[in-house]
Amino acid sequence: MDNIQLEKGFDEKLSKNLNIEPKDWMPDNYRKHLIRQISQHAHSEIVGMLPEGNWITRAPSLRAKMVLMAKVQDEGGHGLYLYTAAESLNISREELLDQLHTGKAKYSSIFNYPTLTWADIGAVGWLVDGAAIMNQVMLQRTSYGPYARAMVRICKEESFHQRQGYEIMCKMAGGTKEQKEMAQDALNRWWWPSLMMFGPPDAESPNTENAIKWKIKRESNDQLRQRFVNQTVPQAEIIGLKVPDKNLKWNEAKQGYDFGEPDWKEFKNVISGNGHCNKERLEARVKAHEEGRWVREAAMAFAEKQNEKVAA
Ligand code: FAQ
């Protein structure tokens, strides 16, 4: 079959909403686009363990500690499913991690902000996992099979994460005056960075056109951002917190909120490596990778021995 026929077959599958699988023919740019997005997603999951991991030893109760530990472990698991999905596109784990460690690959801007108080752990679960799940629900229908299937399980876990974060916020907002202030302060600091998680405005998003054409993304950055605002503002109101946006206003005609513009200069600064915690996050990942080298080597040596036994 020549390339034109192969491409026709690929387009036909997409038009029938069938998944593209690892052994199927796919255009080179589709493969590259997926490697970029899935690997950045995987990196986000494992870098995302750091701001919350930072609070495991300081969780205010045994219950809170157990819940947080389970959540952080889940994020590690998400990273593993996603790295495996990326590897099915013919790139090795070593290469993917090397791209992260050398700063070639991005990870979500949100994880370059510090978690200063326990209320931040609530805000991360509520807003960051809330934004992540808003984006990931559509990714369950993404066109690449291994990515879509990974997202089904990830979404189930993310919805538990969102609820544990909101539970913390409910408790803090309904607590003492100081606790409520901490909750409001966390919302003030995490609101705008959470809106930035959806990426730049559609008009400035170079990857969206192909992503929509190839059914990798099913909705645009702005559509998802709008849905997130619509869903989250009433949740803040119920617990007596105020979203820090003076332009926020219900728009009856569009049945959604009008809201202010995130500071896109700040966003660009963070994704260029100059955010508050970029350096610290990368150093922590590189250190963890180096310190885990002996485990990987031992596992490989064990696997080789087992193979020798089977072959003998
Ligand atoms: N941060 O053309 P677009 C989580 C980059 S998971 C950093 O619009 P696209 C779970 C973008 O890569 C959170 N960079 O790009 C958790 C591109 O640069 P490139 C992660 C960003 O791909 C919770 C450039 O800007 N989720 O949080 C960001 O069409 C709690 C132009 O952008 C995913 O990765 C950003 N926020 O749309 C874990 C979901 N936004 O690559 C622990 C999958 C944009 O050309 C604790 N990814 N950029 O050099 C996606 O859906 C998409 O990739 C978007 C960006 C929507 C993130």
Short mmCIF file of C-alpha atoms and ligand atoms in Angstrom, two decimals, residues 36-37 40-41 44-45 48 52 71 75 106-109 111 128-129 132 135-136 139 147 158 196-200 205-208 217 221 267 271, ligand 1:
data_model
loop_
_atom_site.label_atom_id
_atom_site.label_comp_id
_atom_site.label_asym_id
_atom_site.label_seq_id
_atom_site.Cartn_x
_atom_site.Cartn_y
_atom_site.Cartn_z
CA ARG A 36 4.74 15.48 22.91
CA GLN A 37 1.35 15.62 24.62
CA GLN A 40 4.21 16.15 28.94
CA HIS A 41 1.16 14.74 30.62
CA SER A 44 3.12 16.53 34.91
CA GLU A 45 1.85 13.59 36.92
CA GLY A 48 2.85 16.93 40.40
CA GLU A 52 1.72 17.56 47.71
CA LYS A 71 -3.46 10.42 46.30
CA GLU A 75 -0.35 10.36 40.65
CA LYS A 106 7.45 20.72 29.40
CA TYR A 107 5.26 19.69 32.32
CA SER A 108 2.18 21.51 33.59
CA SER A 109 2.86 25.10 34.64
CA PHE A 111 3.42 22.53 39.56
CA VAL A 128 -5.84 21.50 40.14
CA ASP A 129 -7.37 18.04 40.07
CA ALA A 132 -7.12 18.17 35.29
CA ASN A 135 -9.52 18.22 30.53
CA GLN A 136 -9.15 14.47 30.95
CA LEU A 139 -9.28 12.61 26.63
CA TYR A 147 -3.95 7.02 25.73
CA GLU A 158 -8.88 12.09 39.72
CA MET A 196 -3.73 28.60 32.97
CA MET A 197 -3.60 24.80 33.12
CA PHE A 198 -5.92 24.67 30.09
CA GLY A 199 -3.24 26.30 27.96
CA PRO A 200 -3.14 29.60 26.06
CA SER A 205 -2.67 27.82 20.69
CA PRO A 206 -0.48 26.45 17.87
CA ASN A 207 -1.29 22.78 18.53
CA THR A 208 -5.06 22.91 18.80
CA LYS A 217 -8.31 16.87 21.74
CA ASN A 221 -8.53 25.21 25.66
CA PHE A 267 2.17 31.84 32.13
CA ILE A 271 6.61 27.57 31.04
N1 FAQ B 1 1.71 24.10 31.27
O1 FAQ B 1 -0.88 24.76 21.55
P1 FAQ B 1 -1.15 24.58 23.00
C1 FAQ B 1 -2.56 16.87 36.50
C2 FAQ B 1 2.30 24.55 26.24
S1 FAQ B 1 -2.29 16.57 34.90
C3 FAQ B 1 2.82 23.94 30.53
O2 FAQ B 1 -2.50 24.97 23.48
P2 FAQ B 1 -1.78 21.80 23.48
C4 FAQ B 1 -2.83 15.73 37.41
C5 FAQ B 1 2.03 23.44 25.24
O3 FAQ B 1 2.61 22.24 25.68
C6 FAQ B 1 -1.99 18.20 34.21
N2 FAQ B 1 2.82 24.06 29.19
O4 FAQ B 1 -0.83 23.06 23.42
C7 FAQ B 1 -2.35 16.05 38.74
C8 FAQ B 1 2.63 24.02 24.01
O5 FAQ B 1 4.04 23.91 24.04
P3 FAQ B 1 4.84 22.86 23.06
C9 FAQ B 1 -1.45 18.06 32.89
C10 FAQ B 1 1.65 24.33 28.61
O6 FAQ B 1 -0.93 20.62 23.72
C11 FAQ B 1 -3.10 16.84 39.61
C12 FAQ B 1 2.34 25.51 24.15
O7 FAQ B 1 2.15 25.75 25.52
N3 FAQ B 1 -2.49 17.66 31.97
O8 FAQ B 1 -2.54 17.99 36.82
C13 FAQ B 1 0.47 24.45 29.31
O9 FAQ B 1 -2.70 21.76 22.31
C14 FAQ B 1 -2.63 17.12 40.89
C15 FAQ B 1 1.14 25.94 23.35
O10 FAQ B 1 -0.07 25.35 23.88
C16 FAQ B 1 -2.20 17.35 30.72
O11 FAQ B 1 -1.06 17.35 30.31
C17 FAQ B 1 0.52 24.33 30.69
N4 FAQ B 1 -0.56 24.48 31.47
O12 FAQ B 1 -2.71 22.09 24.74
C18 FAQ B 1 -1.12 15.56 39.15
C19 FAQ B 1 -3.38 16.96 29.85
N5 FAQ B 1 -0.54 24.73 28.43
O13 FAQ B 1 4.51 21.48 23.55
C20 FAQ B 1 -0.66 15.83 40.45
C21 FAQ B 1 -2.99 16.61 28.46
C22 FAQ B 1 0.03 24.77 27.21
O14 FAQ B 1 4.31 23.09 21.67
C23 FAQ B 1 -1.42 16.62 41.32
N6 FAQ B 1 -2.54 17.75 27.73
N7 FAQ B 1 1.34 24.53 27.32
O15 FAQ B 1 6.28 23.22 23.26
C24 FAQ B 1 -3.38 18.60 27.06
O16 FAQ B 1 -4.60 18.44 27.08
C25 FAQ B 1 -2.76 19.71 26.27
O17 FAQ B 1 -1.42 19.39 26.02
C26 FAQ B 1 -2.86 21.12 26.96
C27 FAQ B 1 -2.15 22.13 26.04
C28 FAQ B 1 -4.31 21.50 27.11
C29 FAQ B 1 -2.17 21.10 28.32
#
